[in-house]
Amino acid sequence: MGDRWAGLLHGLAGNEAAPADVLLRLLGHEDERVRRAVARRVVLPQEVIEAVLVHPDRDVRATFAENGSADPDQRARLVDDPAPGVQLVLAHGPMTYRQRVAPLPDWAYERLLNHPKALVRQELVTWGATPAHVLAGLADHGEPLFRRAACRAWDRLPDEARERLLHDEDPDVREAAALWACHEDEERTAWLVDRLGEGWQVGEVLAKGRLTRELAERVIAEGERLAAIAGNPSLPRDLVARLAVDPDPRVRLHVSARPELSESERAAVDYTVGAEDRLPVLDWVWERREDAALLRECARSPHPWLRRSAAVCPGLPSDAAELLAQDEDFAVRLLLAEFHPEPPPELLLDLYLHGTHRAVRMLVIRPGFPAAGLAARFGDSADPDRRCLALRDPDLEPELLDRFSRDPETRAYAARDPRLPVSRIRELLADPDPEAMAAAQAAAANPVLPAEDMRRLLDRAGVPEIPVNDRTIDC
């Protein structure tokens, strides 16, 4: 089958209004991309789910196993899948971008934890998004790998379980436990620094672990990893003052962002923050991410690192958000737009229109992105990206929508608009021009396309009405 038909059917597989019989036929299509597109849908009728769960192509079943939008009770049924590869995907869990995925039912985790294949068990406890209450139950497991995983549920573990893990016979388990306990335990911090040596985690330990003066002075004397230790909350004040004038600008920057400093003390440190510098959220700010008073202080701080950290906190009050929306630092404004529960609408639009960072392209899906009046503002713009913004306007005139559907630079976006007349959708679907392929595929995904048209499209593409369950499952 040609690319044109495969593209149209791929669009149809994503049509939110496609009925169950259409989706079932698509599951039997020869193109794997089309079949997997069905299994990847946000919403699936129950009869289609049943067909996916027993589909002969294990890749289709695996796609459903990692579908973060699917009902976890339905995904859990793949625990008994005949293909270990599908079970492995289920154990790993969905890989989503800033999307919270509902956990599998507890019985499914129990089955995966006792899976006969070690690789599946390992995948679950090493990479899987296993809930903390399940991990906490592994503190006394016979396998060290499982006890190490239990350390990730440190806050849920009783004191006795923590002590056992800290003194576990397996050094890797002791290390994992110590990483969680070192922020309040000088002995564990020193032990970890010696054990990790030059490993990448030693920087994290030096940044967060409770320090003895002896260890702090040793690290400073060695002159390595000073940036990590410079922000450590337990670093003695006189050593903080010494690092505040260190020749390394990274060290001075970390000192300048310490929580106990006043704004005048911060200003006395010779630090710089570049517009393109990627800085992690300050731990002491994130730990108080719902503290409105602290976040207001950070939002008013002259220090960009404090303002950037406040911008990502969910508890940032609206007055502080309005202040940061006008910030001179682009990163502050972008982080606010990306993470705040209710970012100022004009900030979203301004960043989209004038920002050059690739992340601004995603801002149109953020809550509050403005819609009203966009057609009047951008309908005649020379910039196709700005013209496409007009499609978000609820009062978009039909004539302008029709014009966009004929414009080579905007027709692929207009083709998905449910306000487009069915007659125009059909024209786009029938356009044989290879350069109009993207618009045709988008038209196939338009939810107002009648079901009869969808079925005719399948007929013309030669997709048979063959029950997929009649074929042998691929293990």
Coordinates of C-alpha atoms in Angstrom, one line a residue:
M1 CA 0.0 0.0 0.0
G2 CA 1.3 3.5 -0.9
D3 CA 2.4 6.1 1.6
R4 CA -0.7 8.2 0.8
W5 CA -3.1 5.5 2.0
A6 CA -1.0 4.7 5.0
G7 CA -0.9 8.4 5.9
L8 CA -4.7 8.8 5.6
L9 CA -5.3 5.7 7.7
H10 CA -2.8 6.9 10.3
G11 CA -4.8 10.1 10.6
L12 CA -8.0 8.1 10.8
A13 CA -6.6 6.0 13.7
G14 CA -6.2 9.3 15.7
N15 CA -9.7 10.5 14.9
E16 CA -11.4 10.8 18.3
A17 CA -14.8 10.2 16.8
A18 CA -13.8 7.0 15.0
P19 CA -16.3 4.2 15.9
A20 CA -15.3 0.8 17.2
D21 CA -15.8 -1.0 13.9
V22 CA -13.5 1.4 12.1
L23 CA -10.8 1.0 14.8
L24 CA -11.1 -2.8 14.6
R25 CA -10.5 -2.7 10.9
L26 CA -7.5 -0.5 11.3
L27 CA -6.1 -3.0 13.8
G28 CA -6.0 -5.5 10.9
H29 CA -4.1 -3.2 8.6
E30 CA -0.8 -4.3 7.2
D31 CA 1.1 -1.1 8.2
E32 CA 2.4 -1.5 11.8
R33 CA 2.3 2.3 12.3
V34 CA -1.4 2.3 11.7
R35 CA -2.0 -0.6 14.1
R36 CA 0.1 0.9 16.8
A37 CA -1.6 4.3 16.4
V38 CA -4.9 2.7 17.4
A39 CA -3.3 1.1 20.5
R40 CA -1.8 4.5 21.4
R41 CA -5.1 6.4 21.4
V42 CA -6.2 8.3 24.5
V43 CA -9.7 6.8 24.4
L44 CA -10.6 3.3 23.2
P45 CA -14.0 1.5 23.2
Q46 CA -14.0 -1.6 25.3
E47 CA -14.4 -3.9 22.4
V48 CA -11.3 -2.4 20.7
I49 CA -9.4 -2.8 24.0
E50 CA -10.3 -6.5 24.0
A51 CA -9.0 -6.8 20.4
V52 CA -5.8 -5.0 21.3
L53 CA -5.1 -7.3 24.3
V54 CA -5.2 -10.4 22.1
H55 CA -3.8 -8.8 18.9
P56 CA -1.5 -11.2 17.0
D57 CA 1.2 -8.5 16.7
R58 CA 3.0 -8.2 20.1
D59 CA 4.1 -4.7 19.2
V60 CA 0.5 -3.6 19.2
R61 CA 0.1 -5.1 22.7
A62 CA 3.3 -3.6 23.9
T63 CA 2.2 -0.2 22.6
F64 CA -1.0 -0.5 24.7
A65 CA 1.1 -1.6 27.7
E66 CA 3.0 1.7 27.6
N67 CA 0.0 3.9 26.8
G68 CA -0.1 6.3 29.8
S69 CA -3.6 7.4 29.0
A70 CA -5.1 3.9 29.1
D71 CA -7.0 2.5 32.1
P72 CA -4.4 0.9 34.3
D73 CA -6.8 -2.0 35.1
Q74 CA -6.9 -2.8 31.4
R75 CA -3.2 -2.5 30.9
A76 CA -2.7 -4.8 33.9
R77 CA -4.3 -7.6 32.0
L78 CA -1.2 -7.9 29.9
V79 CA 0.5 -9.4 33.0
D80 CA -0.4 -12.7 31.5
D81 CA 0.7 -11.9 28.0
P82 CA 2.4 -14.8 26.3
A83 CA 5.3 -12.6 25.1
P84 CA 7.9 -11.7 27.8
G85 CA 8.7 -8.6 25.8
V86 CA 5.2 -7.2 26.4
Q87 CA 5.5 -8.0 30.1
L88 CA 8.8 -6.2 30.1
V89 CA 7.2 -3.1 28.6
L90 CA 4.4 -3.3 31.2
A91 CA 6.9 -3.5 34.0
H92 CA 8.8 -0.5 32.7
G93 CA 5.7 1.5 32.5
P94 CA 4.7 4.5 30.2
M95 CA 7.3 7.0 29.3
T96 CA 5.4 10.3 29.4
Y97 CA 6.3 14.0 29.3
R98 CA 5.0 15.8 32.4
Q99 CA 2.0 13.5 32.6
R100 CA 1.1 11.7 35.8
V101 CA 0.3 8.1 35.0
A102 CA -2.1 6.2 37.2
P103 CA -0.4 3.1 38.8
L104 CA -1.4 -0.4 38.0
P105 CA -3.5 -2.3 40.6
D106 CA -1.5 -3.8 43.4
W107 CA -2.2 -7.3 42.3
A108 CA -0.4 -6.6 39.0
Y109 CA 2.7 -5.4 40.8
E110 CA 2.7 -8.5 43.0
R111 CA 2.6 -10.7 39.9
L112 CA 5.4 -8.7 38.2
L113 CA 7.5 -8.8 41.3
N114 CA 7.2 -12.6 41.2
H115 CA 7.6 -13.0 37.5
P116 CA 9.6 -16.1 36.5
K117 CA 11.9 -14.0 34.3
A118 CA 14.5 -12.0 36.2
L119 CA 14.7 -9.3 33.6
V120 CA 11.0 -8.4 34.1
R121 CA 11.4 -8.3 37.9
Q122 CA 14.5 -6.1 37.5
E123 CA 12.9 -3.8 35.1
L124 CA 10.0 -3.2 37.5
V125 CA 12.1 -2.3 40.5
T126 CA 14.9 -0.5 38.6
W127 CA 13.0 1.6 36.0
G128 CA 9.3 1.1 36.5
A129 CA 7.2 3.8 38.1
T130 CA 6.3 1.5 40.9
P131 CA 4.3 3.3 43.7
A132 CA 6.1 4.0 47.0
H133 CA 3.8 1.8 49.0
V134 CA 4.8 -1.2 46.9
L135 CA 8.5 -0.4 47.1
A136 CA 8.3 0.0 50.9
G137 CA 7.1 -3.6 51.1
L138 CA 10.4 -4.8 49.6
A139 CA 12.7 -3.7 52.5
D140 CA 13.2 -7.2 53.7
H141 CA 13.2 -8.9 50.3
G142 CA 15.6 -11.7 49.8
E143 CA 17.2 -10.1 46.7
P144 CA 19.5 -7.1 47.2
L145 CA 18.2 -5.4 44.1
F146 CA 14.7 -5.3 45.6
R147 CA 16.0 -3.9 49.0
R148 CA 17.8 -1.2 47.1
A149 CA 14.6 -0.3 45.4
A150 CA 12.9 -0.1 48.8
C151 CA 15.2 2.8 49.7
R152 CA 13.4 4.9 47.1
A153 CA 10.4 4.8 49.5
W154 CA 12.5 6.1 52.4
D155 CA 9.9 8.4 53.7
R156 CA 7.4 5.6 54.0
L157 CA 9.7 3.2 55.8
P158 CA 9.6 2.7 59.6
D159 CA 12.8 3.5 61.5
E160 CA 13.5 -0.2 62.1
A161 CA 13.5 -0.9 58.4
R162 CA 15.7 2.1 57.7
E163 CA 18.3 0.9 60.2
R164 CA 18.3 -2.6 58.7
L165 CA 18.9 -1.2 55.2
L166 CA 21.7 1.1 56.5
H167 CA 23.4 -2.0 58.0
D168 CA 22.5 -4.4 55.2
E169 CA 25.0 -7.1 54.4
D170 CA 25.1 -6.0 50.7
P171 CA 27.2 -2.8 50.2
D172 CA 25.1 -1.6 47.3
V173 CA 22.0 -1.7 49.5
R174 CA 23.9 0.2 52.3
E175 CA 25.0 2.8 49.7
A176 CA 21.4 3.3 48.4
A177 CA 20.2 3.7 52.0
A178 CA 23.0 6.0 52.9
L179 CA 22.2 8.3 49.9
W180 CA 18.8 8.9 51.5
A181 CA 20.0 9.3 55.0
C182 CA 23.2 11.3 54.5
H183 CA 21.6 14.7 54.7
E184 CA 21.3 14.3 58.4
D185 CA 24.1 11.9 59.1
E186 CA 27.8 13.0 59.0
E187 CA 29.0 9.4 59.3
R188 CA 27.0 8.3 56.2
T189 CA 28.2 11.3 54.2
A190 CA 31.9 10.6 54.9
W191 CA 31.4 6.9 54.1
L192 CA 29.7 7.7 50.8
V193 CA 32.4 10.1 49.8
D194 CA 35.1 7.5 50.3
R195 CA 33.1 4.7 48.7
L196 CA 32.0 6.7 45.6
G197 CA 35.4 8.1 44.9
E198 CA 35.3 9.9 41.5
G199 CA 31.8 8.6 40.7
W200 CA 29.2 11.1 39.5
Q201 CA 27.1 10.7 42.7
V202 CA 29.7 12.1 44.9
G203 CA 28.8 15.6 43.8
E204 CA 25.2 15.0 45.0
V205 CA 26.5 13.7 48.3
L206 CA 28.7 16.7 48.8
A207 CA 25.8 19.0 47.9
K208 CA 23.3 17.5 50.3
G209 CA 25.0 15.3 52.9
R210 CA 25.7 16.6 56.4
L211 CA 29.4 17.5 56.5
T212 CA 31.9 17.2 59.3
R213 CA 34.3 20.1 59.4
E214 CA 37.2 17.7 58.7
L215 CA 35.5 16.5 55.5
A216 CA 34.6 20.0 54.3
E217 CA 38.2 21.2 54.9
R218 CA 39.6 18.2 53.1
V219 CA 37.4 18.8 50.0
I220 CA 38.3 22.5 49.9
A221 CA 42.0 21.7 50.2
E222 CA 41.7 19.2 47.4
G223 CA 40.1 21.9 45.2
E224 CA 37.7 19.5 43.5
R225 CA 33.9 19.6 43.5
L226 CA 33.9 22.9 45.2
A227 CA 30.7 24.0 43.4
A228 CA 28.8 21.1 44.9
I229 CA 30.0 21.8 48.5
A230 CA 29.5 25.5 48.1
G231 CA 25.7 25.2 48.5
N232 CA 25.7 22.5 51.2
P233 CA 23.5 23.7 54.1
S234 CA 25.9 22.3 56.7
L235 CA 29.0 24.0 55.4
P236 CA 30.5 26.1 58.3
R237 CA 30.1 29.9 57.9
D238 CA 33.8 30.6 57.7
L239 CA 34.2 28.1 54.9
V240 CA 31.3 29.7 53.1
A241 CA 33.1 33.0 53.3
R242 CA 36.2 31.4 51.9
L243 CA 34.4 30.0 48.9
A244 CA 32.6 33.3 48.3
V245 CA 35.8 34.6 46.9
D246 CA 36.9 31.5 45.1
P247 CA 38.4 32.1 41.6
D248 CA 35.9 29.7 40.1
P249 CA 32.7 31.6 39.1
R250 CA 30.6 28.4 39.4
V251 CA 31.7 28.2 43.1
R252 CA 30.8 31.8 43.8
L253 CA 27.4 31.3 42.1
H254 CA 26.5 28.4 44.3
V255 CA 27.6 30.4 47.4
S256 CA 25.4 33.3 46.3
A257 CA 22.3 31.2 46.2
R258 CA 22.6 29.9 49.8
P259 CA 19.3 30.2 51.8
E260 CA 20.8 32.0 54.9
L261 CA 22.2 34.9 53.0
S262 CA 20.5 38.3 53.0
E263 CA 20.1 40.1 49.7
S264 CA 23.0 42.4 50.6
E265 CA 25.2 39.4 51.3
R266 CA 24.2 37.9 48.0
A267 CA 25.0 41.1 46.2
A268 CA 28.5 41.1 47.8
V269 CA 29.4 37.9 46.0
D270 CA 30.8 38.3 42.5
Y271 CA 28.4 35.9 40.6
T272 CA 26.9 35.9 37.1
V273 CA 24.0 34.1 35.6
G274 CA 24.0 33.9 31.8
A275 CA 20.8 34.0 29.8
E276 CA 21.5 30.5 28.5
D277 CA 22.8 29.0 31.8
R278 CA 20.8 25.9 32.7
L279 CA 20.4 25.9 36.5
P280 CA 18.5 23.3 38.5
V281 CA 15.8 24.3 40.9
L282 CA 17.3 25.2 44.3
D283 CA 16.6 22.4 46.8
W284 CA 15.8 24.8 49.6
V285 CA 13.2 26.6 47.5
W286 CA 11.6 23.5 46.2
E287 CA 11.3 22.0 49.7
R288 CA 9.1 25.0 50.5
R289 CA 7.3 25.1 47.2
E290 CA 3.9 25.8 48.8
D291 CA 5.3 28.6 51.1
A292 CA 3.8 31.7 49.6
A293 CA 5.8 34.1 51.8
L294 CA 9.1 32.5 50.9
L295 CA 8.2 32.4 47.2
R296 CA 7.3 36.1 47.2
E297 CA 10.7 36.8 48.7
C298 CA 12.4 34.8 45.9
A299 CA 10.3 36.4 43.3
R300 CA 11.5 39.9 44.5
S301 CA 15.1 38.8 44.8
P302 CA 17.7 40.4 42.4
H303 CA 19.2 36.9 42.1
P304 CA 17.9 35.2 38.9
W305 CA 18.5 31.7 40.3
L306 CA 16.1 32.4 43.2
R307 CA 13.5 33.9 40.8
R308 CA 13.9 30.9 38.3
S309 CA 13.4 28.5 41.2
A310 CA 10.3 30.3 42.4
A311 CA 8.8 30.3 38.9
V312 CA 8.5 26.5 38.8
C313 CA 6.8 26.2 42.3
P314 CA 3.1 25.3 42.3
G315 CA 2.5 27.4 45.4
L316 CA 3.7 30.6 43.8
P317 CA 0.9 33.2 44.6
S318 CA -0.7 35.1 41.7
D319 CA 0.8 38.5 42.7
A320 CA 4.3 36.9 42.5
A321 CA 3.4 35.3 39.2
E322 CA 2.4 38.6 37.7
L323 CA 5.7 40.1 38.9
L324 CA 7.7 37.3 37.3
A325 CA 5.7 37.5 34.1
Q326 CA 7.5 40.9 33.6
D327 CA 10.9 39.6 34.6
E328 CA 13.9 40.7 32.5
D329 CA 15.3 37.2 32.6
F330 CA 13.9 35.1 29.7
A331 CA 14.4 31.9 31.6
V332 CA 12.2 33.1 34.5
R333 CA 9.3 34.0 32.1
L334 CA 9.6 30.7 30.2
L335 CA 9.7 28.6 33.4
L336 CA 6.7 30.4 34.8
A337 CA 4.8 29.8 31.5
E338 CA 5.7 26.1 31.5
F339 CA 5.1 25.2 35.1
H340 CA 2.7 27.6 36.8
P341 CA -0.8 26.2 37.2
E342 CA -2.3 29.4 35.9
P343 CA 0.3 31.3 33.9
P344 CA -0.7 34.8 32.8
P345 CA -2.3 34.5 29.3
E346 CA -0.5 37.4 27.8
L347 CA 2.8 36.0 28.9
L348 CA 2.1 32.8 27.0
L349 CA 1.2 34.6 23.9
D350 CA 4.2 37.0 24.1
L351 CA 6.6 34.1 24.5
Y352 CA 5.1 32.2 21.7
L353 CA 5.3 35.2 19.4
H354 CA 8.8 36.4 20.3
G355 CA 10.6 33.6 22.0
T356 CA 13.2 31.6 20.0
H357 CA 13.6 28.7 22.4
R358 CA 12.0 25.5 21.1
A359 CA 9.9 25.1 24.2
V360 CA 7.7 28.1 23.3
R361 CA 6.1 26.0 20.5
M362 CA 4.4 23.9 23.3
L363 CA 2.9 26.9 25.1
V364 CA -0.3 26.8 23.0
I365 CA -1.5 23.7 24.9
R366 CA -0.9 25.4 28.3
P367 CA -4.1 26.3 30.3
G368 CA -5.1 29.9 29.7
F369 CA -3.4 30.4 26.3
P370 CA -5.5 33.2 24.9
A371 CA -8.0 32.5 22.1
A372 CA -10.5 35.3 21.8
G373 CA -9.6 38.0 19.3
L374 CA -6.7 36.1 17.7
A375 CA -8.4 36.0 14.3
A376 CA -8.6 39.8 14.1
R377 CA -5.0 40.1 15.3
F378 CA -3.3 37.5 13.2
G379 CA -5.7 36.4 10.4
D380 CA -3.8 38.4 7.8
S381 CA -0.3 38.0 9.2
A382 CA 2.5 37.2 6.8
D383 CA 3.8 34.7 9.3
P384 CA 2.0 31.3 8.9
D385 CA 2.6 30.4 12.6
R386 CA 0.8 33.6 13.6
R387 CA -2.0 32.9 11.1
C388 CA -2.5 29.5 12.7
L389 CA -3.1 31.2 16.0
A390 CA -6.3 32.5 14.5
L391 CA -7.6 29.0 14.3
R392 CA -7.8 29.1 18.1
D393 CA -10.3 31.9 18.1
P394 CA -13.8 30.7 19.0
D395 CA -15.3 33.5 16.8
L396 CA -13.3 32.6 13.7
E397 CA -15.3 33.5 10.6
P398 CA -16.1 30.6 8.3
E399 CA -14.7 32.5 5.3
L400 CA -11.3 32.9 7.0
L401 CA -11.3 29.2 8.0
D402 CA -12.0 28.2 4.4
R403 CA -9.2 30.5 3.2
F404 CA -6.8 28.8 5.7
S405 CA -7.9 25.4 4.5
R406 CA -6.7 26.4 1.0
D407 CA -3.5 28.1 2.0
P408 CA -0.5 25.6 1.6
E409 CA 1.1 27.0 4.8
T410 CA -2.0 26.6 7.0
R411 CA -4.2 24.0 5.5
A412 CA -2.8 21.1 7.5
Y413 CA -3.8 22.9 10.7
A414 CA -7.2 24.0 9.3
A415 CA -8.0 20.5 8.1
R416 CA -8.4 19.3 11.8
D417 CA -10.8 22.1 12.7
P418 CA -14.2 20.7 13.6
R419 CA -15.8 23.9 12.3
L420 CA -14.7 23.0 8.8
P421 CA -17.7 21.9 6.6
V422 CA -17.8 18.2 5.8
S423 CA -17.8 19.0 2.1
R424 CA -14.4 20.8 2.4
I425 CA -13.0 17.9 4.5
R426 CA -13.9 15.5 1.7
E427 CA -12.1 17.7 -0.8
L428 CA -9.0 17.7 1.3
L429 CA -9.1 13.9 1.6
A430 CA -9.5 13.5 -2.1
D431 CA -6.6 15.9 -3.0
P432 CA -4.0 13.8 -4.9
D433 CA -1.3 16.4 -4.7
P434 CA 1.6 14.9 -2.7
E435 CA 2.3 18.3 -1.2
A436 CA -1.2 18.3 0.3
M437 CA -0.6 14.9 2.0
A438 CA -0.3 16.5 5.5
A439 CA -3.6 18.3 5.1
A440 CA -5.3 15.1 3.9
Q441 CA -4.0 13.1 6.8
A442 CA -5.2 15.9 9.2
A443 CA -8.7 15.8 7.5
A444 CA -8.9 12.1 8.2
A445 CA -8.5 13.0 11.9
N446 CA -11.2 15.6 11.8
P447 CA -13.9 14.4 14.3
V448 CA -16.8 15.7 12.2
L449 CA -16.0 13.4 9.4
P450 CA -19.0 11.1 9.2
A451 CA -18.5 7.4 10.1
E452 CA -19.8 6.4 6.6
D453 CA -16.9 8.4 5.1
M454 CA -14.5 6.7 7.4
R455 CA -15.7 3.2 6.3
R456 CA -15.6 4.2 2.6
L457 CA -12.0 5.4 3.2
L458 CA -11.2 1.9 4.5
D459 CA -12.9 0.3 1.6
R460 CA -11.0 2.4 -0.9
A461 CA -7.7 1.6 0.9
G462 CA -8.5 -2.1 0.7
V463 CA -8.7 -2.7 4.4
P464 CA -10.7 -5.9 4.8
E465 CA -13.2 -6.6 7.6
I466 CA -11.1 -9.5 9.1
P467 CA -11.4 -10.1 12.8
V468 CA -7.9 -9.8 14.2
N469 CA -8.6 -12.4 16.8
D470 CA -8.7 -15.1 14.2
R471 CA -4.9 -14.9 13.7
T472 CA -2.2 -16.5 15.8
I473 CA -0.7 -14.4 18.6
D474 CA 2.9 -13.5 18.1
C475 CA 4.9 -14.4 21.2

